Structures are given as structure tokens and as C-alpha cells.
CSV table of C-alpha atoms in Angstrom, one decimal:
chain,number,residue,atom,x,y,z
W,1,MET,CA,23.6,-10.7,-11.5
W,2,ALA,CA,20.9,-10.5,-8.9
W,3,PHE,CA,19.2,-7.1,-8.3
W,4,ARG,CA,20.6,-6.0,-5.0
W,5,TRP,CA,18.5,-4.5,-2.3
W,6,GLY,CA,19.2,-2.6,0.9
W,7,ILE,CA,16.6,-1.7,3.6
W,8,LEU,CA,16.6,1.6,5.6
W,9,GLY,CA,15.5,0.5,9.1
W,10,ALA,CA,14.9,-2.8,10.8
W,11,GLY,CA,11.2,-2.5,11.7
W,12,LYS,CA,8.7,-5.3,12.3
W,13,PHE,CA,7.1,-5.2,8.9
W,14,ALA,CA,10.5,-5.3,7.1
W,15,ARG,CA,11.6,-8.1,9.3
W,16,GLN,CA,8.4,-10.2,8.9
W,17,HIS,CA,7.3,-9.5,5.3
W,18,MET,CA,9.4,-7.4,3.0
W,19,GLY,CA,12.9,-8.6,4.0
W,20,PRO,CA,11.9,-12.3,3.4
W,21,ALA,CA,10.1,-11.3,0.2
W,22,ILE,CA,13.2,-9.6,-1.2
W,23,HIS,CA,15.2,-12.7,-0.3
W,24,ALA,CA,12.6,-15.0,-1.9
W,25,ALA,CA,12.0,-13.0,-5.1
W,26,ASN,CA,13.5,-14.5,-8.3
W,27,GLY,CA,16.5,-12.5,-9.5
W,28,ASN,CA,16.7,-10.4,-6.3
W,29,SER,CA,18.9,-10.4,-3.3
W,30,LEU,CA,18.8,-8.6,0.1
W,31,VAL,CA,22.4,-7.5,0.6
W,32,GLY,CA,22.3,-4.6,3.0
W,33,LEU,CA,20.5,-3.3,6.1
W,34,ALA,CA,20.9,0.1,7.8
W,35,THR,CA,20.2,0.1,11.6
W,36,SER,CA,21.9,1.8,14.5
W,37,THR,CA,21.1,-1.2,16.7
W,38,ALA,CA,23.2,-4.2,15.7
W,39,SER,CA,21.0,-6.7,17.5
W,40,LYS,CA,18.0,-5.7,15.2
W,41,ALA,CA,19.9,-7.1,12.2
W,42,GLU,CA,20.1,-10.6,13.6
W,43,PRO,CA,16.7,-11.8,12.4
W,44,PHE,CA,17.6,-10.5,8.9
W,45,GLU,CA,21.0,-12.2,9.0
W,46,ALA,CA,19.2,-15.5,9.8
W,47,PHE,CA,17.8,-15.7,6.3
W,48,ALA,CA,20.0,-13.3,4.3
W,49,THR,CA,23.5,-14.9,4.4
W,50,GLY,CA,26.3,-12.4,4.1
W,51,LEU,CA,24.1,-9.4,4.8
W,52,GLU,CA,26.1,-6.2,5.2
W,53,VAL,CA,24.9,-4.1,8.2
W,54,PHE,CA,25.4,-0.3,8.0
W,55,SER,CA,25.3,1.8,11.1
W,56,ASP,CA,23.4,4.6,9.4
W,57,TYR,CA,21.2,5.3,6.4
W,58,ASP,CA,23.6,7.5,4.5
W,59,ALA,CA,26.3,4.8,4.6
W,60,LEU,CA,23.9,2.3,3.0
W,61,LEU,CA,23.0,4.9,0.3
W,62,ASP,CA,26.7,5.5,-0.4
W,63,SER,CA,27.4,1.8,-1.1
W,64,PRO,CA,28.0,1.0,-4.8
W,65,ASP,CA,26.9,-2.6,-4.1
W,66,ILE,CA,23.2,-1.7,-3.7
W,67,ASP,CA,20.9,-1.2,-6.6
W,68,ALA,CA,17.6,-0.4,-4.8
W,69,VAL,CA,16.4,0.5,-1.4
W,70,TYR,CA,13.2,-0.4,0.4
W,71,ILE,CA,12.1,2.4,2.9
W,72,PRO,CA,9.8,1.3,5.8
W,73,LEU,CA,10.4,4.3,7.9
W,74,PRO,CA,7.7,6.3,9.7
W,75,ASN,CA,5.3,8.1,7.3
W,76,HIS,CA,6.7,11.6,7.8
W,77,LEU,CA,10.2,10.5,6.7
W,78,HIS,CA,9.1,8.9,3.4
W,79,VAL,CA,9.4,11.9,1.1
W,80,PRO,CA,12.8,13.2,2.3
W,81,TRP,CA,14.4,9.8,2.3
W,82,THR,CA,12.9,8.7,-1.0
W,83,ILE,CA,14.4,11.9,-2.6
W,84,LYS,CA,17.7,11.4,-0.9
W,85,ALA,CA,17.9,7.8,-2.1
W,86,LEU,CA,17.1,8.8,-5.7
W,87,GLU,CA,19.7,11.5,-5.6
W,88,ALA,CA,22.2,8.8,-4.4
W,89,GLY,CA,21.4,6.8,-7.6
W,90,LYS,CA,19.2,4.1,-6.0
W,91,HIS,CA,15.9,2.8,-7.2
W,92,VAL,CA,13.3,3.3,-4.4
W,93,LEU,CA,10.4,1.3,-3.2
W,94,CYS,CA,8.9,3.2,-0.3
W,95,GLU,CA,6.2,2.0,2.1
W,96,LYS,CA,2.8,3.6,1.9
W,97,PRO,CA,1.7,6.3,2.2
W,98,ILE,CA,4.8,7.6,0.3
W,99,ALA,CA,3.5,11.2,0.9
W,100,LEU,CA,1.1,12.9,3.3
W,101,GLN,CA,-0.4,15.3,0.8
W,102,ALA,CA,-0.8,15.1,-3.0
W,103,ASP,CA,1.3,18.1,-3.7
W,104,GLN,CA,4.3,16.4,-2.2
W,105,PHE,CA,4.3,14.2,-5.3
W,106,ASP,CA,5.7,17.0,-7.4
W,107,ALA,CA,9.1,16.7,-5.6
W,108,LEU,CA,9.0,12.9,-5.8
W,109,ILE,CA,8.2,12.7,-9.5
W,110,ASN,CA,10.8,15.4,-10.3
W,111,ALA,CA,13.5,13.6,-8.3
W,112,ARG,CA,12.5,10.3,-10.0
W,113,ASP,CA,12.7,11.9,-13.5
W,114,ARG,CA,16.0,13.7,-12.8
W,115,SER,CA,17.6,10.5,-11.5
W,116,GLY,CA,16.4,8.2,-14.2
W,117,LYS,CA,15.7,5.7,-11.5
W,118,HIS,CA,12.5,3.8,-10.7
W,119,ALA,CA,10.5,5.0,-7.6
W,120,ALA,CA,7.2,3.7,-6.4
W,121,GLU,CA,4.9,3.3,-3.4
W,122,ALA,CA,4.7,-0.2,-1.9
W,123,LEU,CA,1.1,-0.8,-2.7
W,124,MET,CA,1.3,-4.6,-2.7
W,125,ILE,CA,-2.3,-5.2,-3.6
W,126,ALA,CA,-1.7,-3.9,-7.1
W,127,HIS,CA,0.5,-6.9,-7.8
W,128,HIS,CA,-1.9,-9.6,-6.5
W,129,PRO,CA,-3.7,-11.5,-9.2
W,130,GLN,CA,-7.0,-11.1,-7.3
W,131,PHE,CA,-7.0,-7.4,-8.2
W,132,THR,CA,-5.9,-8.0,-11.8
W,133,ARG,CA,-8.8,-10.5,-12.1
W,134,ALA,CA,-11.3,-8.1,-10.4
W,135,GLN,CA,-10.3,-5.3,-12.7
W,136,GLU,CA,-10.7,-7.6,-15.8
W,137,LEU,CA,-14.1,-8.8,-14.7
W,138,VAL,CA,-15.5,-5.4,-13.7
W,139,GLN,CA,-14.2,-3.5,-16.7
W,140,SER,CA,-15.4,-6.2,-19.1
W,141,GLY,CA,-18.9,-5.9,-17.8
W,142,ALA,CA,-19.1,-9.2,-16.0
W,143,ILE,CA,-21.3,-7.5,-13.3
W,144,GLY,CA,-23.0,-5.2,-15.8
W,145,LYS,CA,-22.7,-1.5,-15.0
W,146,LEU,CA,-20.8,-0.8,-11.8
W,147,ARG,CA,-23.0,1.2,-9.5
W,148,HIS,CA,-21.5,1.0,-6.0
W,149,VAL,CA,-18.4,-0.1,-4.1
W,150,ASP,CA,-18.3,-1.0,-0.4
W,151,ALA,CA,-14.9,-1.3,1.2
W,152,VAL,CA,-14.0,-2.0,4.9
W,153,PHE,CA,-10.7,-2.4,6.6
W,154,SER,CA,-10.3,-2.5,10.4
W,155,TYR,CA,-8.1,-3.8,13.2
W,156,ASN,CA,-7.8,-2.9,16.9
W,157,ASN,CA,-4.5,-1.6,18.2
W,158,ALA,CA,-6.0,0.4,21.2
W,159,GLY,CA,-3.6,-1.3,23.6
W,160,ASP,CA,-0.5,-0.5,21.6
W,161,THR,CA,0.1,3.0,22.9
W,162,THR,CA,3.6,3.4,21.6
W,163,ASN,CA,2.6,2.5,18.0
W,164,ILE,CA,3.6,5.2,15.6
W,165,ARG,CA,0.1,5.1,14.1
W,166,HIS,CA,-1.0,7.0,17.2
W,167,ASP,CA,1.6,9.8,16.7
W,168,PRO,CA,0.2,12.8,14.7
W,169,ALA,CA,3.8,14.1,14.2
W,170,LYS,CA,4.7,11.0,12.3
W,171,GLY,CA,1.7,10.8,10.0
W,172,GLY,CA,-0.4,8.5,12.2
W,173,GLY,CA,-4.0,7.6,11.8
W,174,GLY,CA,-6.1,4.9,10.2
W,175,LEU,CA,-6.7,6.8,6.9
W,176,TYR,CA,-3.0,7.1,6.2
W,177,ASP,CA,-2.4,3.5,7.3
W,178,ILE,CA,-5.3,1.6,5.7
W,179,GLY,CA,-7.5,4.2,4.0
W,180,VAL,CA,-4.9,4.1,1.3
W,181,TYR,CA,-6.0,0.5,0.6
W,182,THR,CA,-9.8,1.0,0.4
W,183,CYS,CA,-9.3,4.1,-1.9
W,184,SER,CA,-6.8,2.3,-4.0
W,185,ALA,CA,-9.0,-0.7,-4.4
W,186,ALA,CA,-11.8,1.3,-5.9
W,187,ARG,CA,-9.5,3.2,-8.2
W,188,LEU,CA,-7.5,0.2,-9.3
W,189,VAL,CA,-10.5,-1.9,-10.3
W,190,SER,CA,-12.7,0.8,-11.8
W,191,GLY,CA,-10.0,3.0,-13.4
W,192,GLU,CA,-11.9,6.1,-12.1
W,193,ASP,CA,-11.1,8.9,-9.7
W,194,PRO,CA,-13.7,10.5,-7.4
W,195,ASN,CA,-15.5,13.7,-8.3
W,196,GLU,CA,-16.7,14.5,-4.8
W,197,ILE,CA,-16.6,13.3,-1.1
W,198,THR,CA,-20.2,13.4,0.1
W,199,LEU,CA,-19.5,12.2,3.7
W,200,SER,CA,-16.5,12.4,5.9
W,201,ARG,CA,-16.9,11.3,9.5
W,202,MET,CA,-14.0,10.7,11.9
W,203,GLU,CA,-13.4,9.8,15.5
W,204,LYS,CA,-10.0,10.9,16.8
W,205,GLU,CA,-7.7,10.2,19.7
W,206,ASN,CA,-4.5,12.2,20.3
W,207,SER,CA,-5.3,14.1,17.0
W,208,VAL,CA,-5.3,11.0,14.8
W,209,ASP,CA,-8.3,9.3,13.3
W,210,VAL,CA,-9.1,6.0,14.9
W,211,TYR,CA,-12.4,5.6,13.0
W,212,ALA,CA,-13.2,7.1,9.7
W,213,GLN,CA,-16.3,6.7,7.5
W,214,PHE,CA,-16.6,8.3,4.1
W,215,ALA,CA,-18.6,8.3,1.0
W,216,ALA,CA,-17.6,9.3,-2.5
W,217,GLU,CA,-19.1,9.9,-5.9
W,218,PHE,CA,-17.1,8.7,-8.9
W,219,PRO,CA,-18.1,9.4,-12.5
W,220,SER,CA,-20.1,6.2,-12.9
W,221,PHE,CA,-20.6,4.8,-9.4
W,222,SER,CA,-20.8,5.6,-5.7
W,223,MET,CA,-18.5,4.4,-2.9
W,224,SER,CA,-18.9,3.9,0.9
W,225,SER,CA,-16.0,2.9,3.1
W,226,MET,CA,-15.0,2.5,6.7
W,227,VAL,CA,-11.5,2.1,8.2
W,228,SER,CA,-10.7,1.9,11.8
W,229,MET,CA,-7.9,1.2,14.3
W,230,ARG,CA,-10.5,0.4,17.0
W,231,LEU,CA,-12.6,-2.4,15.6
W,232,HIS,CA,-12.1,-6.1,15.4
W,233,ASN,CA,-10.2,-7.4,12.3
W,234,ARG,CA,-12.3,-7.2,9.1
W,235,GLN,CA,-11.5,-6.5,5.5
W,236,GLU,CA,-13.7,-6.8,2.4
W,237,VAL,CA,-14.4,-5.0,-0.9
W,238,VAL,CA,-17.6,-5.5,-2.9
W,239,PHE,CA,-18.2,-4.2,-6.4
W,240,HIS,CA,-21.9,-4.1,-7.0
W,241,GLY,CA,-23.3,-3.8,-10.5
W,242,ASP,CA,-26.8,-3.9,-12.1
W,243,GLN,CA,-26.2,-7.5,-13.3
W,244,GLY,CA,-24.1,-9.0,-10.5
W,245,TRP,CA,-21.6,-8.4,-7.8
W,246,LEU,CA,-18.0,-9.3,-7.1
W,247,LYS,CA,-16.5,-9.7,-3.6
W,248,LEU,CA,-12.9,-9.8,-2.5
W,249,SER,CA,-13.1,-11.4,1.0
W,250,CYS,CA,-9.4,-10.9,1.8
W,251,PRO,CA,-8.3,-8.0,-0.4
W,252,PHE,CA,-5.5,-6.5,1.6
W,253,ASN,CA,-3.6,-8.9,3.9
W,254,ALA,CA,-3.9,-11.9,1.5
W,255,ASN,CA,-3.1,-15.2,3.0
W,256,VAL,CA,-2.3,-13.5,6.3
W,257,TYR,CA,-5.8,-12.4,7.4
W,258,ASP,CA,-7.3,-15.2,5.4
W,259,VAL,CA,-7.0,-17.0,2.0
W,260,SER,CA,-7.3,-14.5,-0.9
W,261,GLU,CA,-10.6,-15.2,-2.6
W,262,LEU,CA,-12.8,-13.7,-5.3
W,263,ILE,CA,-16.5,-14.5,-5.5
W,264,LEU,CA,-18.6,-13.5,-8.5
W,265,GLU,CA,-22.4,-13.7,-8.5
W,266,THR,CA,-24.2,-12.9,-11.8
W,267,ALA,CA,-27.5,-14.7,-11.2
W,268,VAL,CA,-29.4,-15.9,-8.1
W,269,GLY,CA,-27.7,-19.1,-7.0
W,270,SER,CA,-25.0,-18.8,-9.6
W,271,ARG,CA,-21.6,-18.1,-8.1
W,272,ILE,CA,-18.0,-18.5,-9.3
W,273,GLN,CA,-15.3,-18.7,-6.7
W,274,GLU,CA,-11.5,-18.2,-7.4
W,275,ARG,CA,-8.8,-18.6,-4.7
W,276,TRP,CA,-5.1,-17.9,-4.6
W,277,PRO,CA,-3.8,-19.8,-1.5
W,278,SER,CA,-0.1,-19.8,-2.3
W,279,VAL,CA,0.4,-16.3,-3.8
W,280,ASN,CA,2.8,-14.0,-1.9
W,281,GLN,CA,1.9,-10.4,-3.1
W,282,TYR,CA,5.1,-9.0,-1.5
W,283,VAL,CA,7.3,-11.3,-3.6
W,284,LEU,CA,5.4,-10.3,-6.7
W,285,GLN,CA,5.8,-6.6,-5.8
W,286,VAL,CA,9.6,-7.0,-5.5
W,287,GLU,CA,9.8,-9.0,-8.8
W,288,ASN,CA,7.7,-6.4,-10.7
W,289,PHE,CA,9.7,-3.5,-9.2
W,290,ALA,CA,13.0,-5.0,-10.3
W,291,LYS,CA,11.7,-5.8,-13.7
W,292,THR,CA,10.7,-2.2,-14.2
W,293,ALA,CA,13.9,-0.9,-12.8
W,294,GLN,CA,16.0,-3.1,-15.1
W,295,SER,CA,14.0,-3.1,-18.3
W,296,GLY,CA,11.6,-0.2,-18.1
W,297,ALA,CA,8.6,-2.6,-18.1
W,298,GLU,CA,5.2,-1.0,-17.3
W,299,TYR,CA,4.6,-0.9,-13.6
W,300,PRO,CA,1.1,-1.6,-12.1
W,301,CYS,CA,1.1,1.5,-9.8
W,302,PRO,CA,3.5,4.3,-10.7
W,303,LEU,CA,3.9,7.4,-8.6
W,304,GLU,CA,1.2,9.0,-10.8
W,305,PHE,CA,-1.3,6.4,-9.6
W,306,SER,CA,-0.3,6.9,-6.0
W,307,ARG,CA,-0.8,10.6,-6.3
W,308,GLY,CA,-4.4,10.0,-7.3
W,309,THR,CA,-5.0,7.9,-4.2
W,310,GLN,CA,-3.4,10.6,-2.0
W,311,ASN,CA,-5.5,13.2,-3.7
W,312,MET,CA,-8.6,11.2,-2.7
W,313,LEU,CA,-7.4,11.0,0.9
W,314,ASP,CA,-6.8,14.8,0.8
W,315,MET,CA,-10.4,15.2,-0.3
W,316,ILE,CA,-11.6,13.1,2.6
W,317,PHE,CA,-9.6,15.0,5.2
W,318,GLU,CA,-10.6,18.4,3.7
W,319,ALA,CA,-14.3,17.4,3.7
W,320,HIS,CA,-14.1,16.8,7.4
W,321,GLY,CA,-12.0,19.8,8.5
W,322,PRO,CA,-8.3,20.9,8.5
W,323,HIS,CA,-5.9,18.6,6.8
W,324,PRO,CA,-3.7,16.9,9.4
W,325,ALA,CA,-0.5,17.5,7.3
W,326,GLY,CA,-1.3,21.2,7.2
């Protein structure tokens, strides 16, 4: 029997990426969608034949025909609805950031453990082979000793004034939206957590960060990063060692922003290039999640990993001033 999914909410990202990914994933099926606006279900019904549409979230959670839920709701609703879904006996894949402060993970992890269900943050990059390969190369010493990481992620949504990323009450801001990726990239590949934030600079509009620059010291390397909702599209991560460097030129929106690519240079004029033009990281995420839920297989980014990333974000916020989540 297919692993049966329901989605809480019919937002753009669920419609364009995660809904189709659930439908395409081997052994998985999108069977339910909760939305109070029936017309919003139509694009989902176009690819998910027989989709059951629920008029509210609780009705979907009460359905015995759904094994897992995907939660793409605004950031401030992630913790309560993840816990509610776990208590309803559902496995839960929740969009990032799953929480707005690291200490909120206590309730999430406790709810997961009490329910016996699988719960995770939707960090799709952890499932892409470019990150698995980068981790393997860096940790095996392919670039020598890792000394520095540069990570950049930007887009410009200045004209989209109604976007929830501009709403401080809903967990808006660039760090919550895309800072999670630059922090996670460094942590995933290196296997380390930061000791200290040495720079935290932000520009804000309507009390949310629209430009953030930060620097961090890890046990064996330094990191510098910039994320912004006000600059032209750009994304890149470079891992720089004393005997080479490794670059991911499309690390976050693989095959959407550009073709996912890894470049390794270990001598002047000597480069190795690897590309993954047909990999869908959202499909891989769904398949890995279902495998863990059904068999207990090791998961690439459990809640404990996500807590570490949120702790790093907390450190960045606190190095600048009051934490936006209080």
C-alpha cells in the first residue's frame, strides 16, 4: 500500500513543488488536501486523481486514510500544528523553519517521541546527492584542511508587499527564510557547530531583516555568509581548504535556479566537475521521509539536526540585538 499524504493548506510552494513531489515519489500518494477555499484545490486535483478535499485542518488530521501530513503554513504556525498532527497520530514533514527559537524544539521532540511517529523539518538540500558528495569529499580531506566557508543566498521580493516574509508576526525575514540554508549547508558538510558569531549585521524593513551578513567561528574553520530579500538572485557555497576548494554553484534551488553542480579544484588548472541535471530533491525528501516512517531507517536531518541550525540562527539574532521571536 502506498504511503498516504495530506497537505495542510494550498499555498504556492505546495502547489508547485511539494504536492507534485509527493505524487511523483515512489511508494507515496497524495490523497488529501485541507483548504477552506475549494477553488485552491483545483490545481492539486489536476495531478492527484481522487484527491479528498477537507474544509479545515482538523478534519484532515482526523482522517484514518492519511498516514502523514506536509505542513507549508506560515512560520509561526509550524510548532503548534506539528504537535497537533503528531498527537493525531500522523507522521509530520513541516516546512522550514519548523521553529522560531531553538528551545521550541523541546516540545517538538517530546511530541515526536510520545507519538512514536516520524517528524522532521523539510530541509530538502540534505537529500540532494550534491550535499552527500560535498560532505564525503570535504570530510575525507579532498581539499585538505577546511579553513573557510562562504555562503550566499539572495532574491528580491521588494515589490511583493503582501508576502508573509514581510510580516514579523508570522516569522518573516530573510534569515528565517533562507539563512536556514546557508547555516545548514556549513553544518551538513563539515559536521561541526559554531562556537561564536563574530559579526551580525542586518538591514530591516517593517521589523524583519531584508539583508543580513554574518560571520561565525567553528571549531576548525571560519564562515562568512550573506542572505537577502533585496538583492538579485544568487546562490553559492564554497568550502575552502589548504589544498583545494569545492564549490556548489546551485546549492539550494537545484535545477530551478540553475543545474546543480559541484566543482572541485585541488591544483592550479585541475578541476573536477559533477552535475545532477535530473535530480528532484523534493521527491528524494518524500521518499526518504516515508522510508524512515515505515522502517525506522536513519534520516539525513532529524529534529536534533534542525535544532542545531536554529541554535545558530538564534546566535546570529542575539549577536545583533533582541531576538525577533522574543
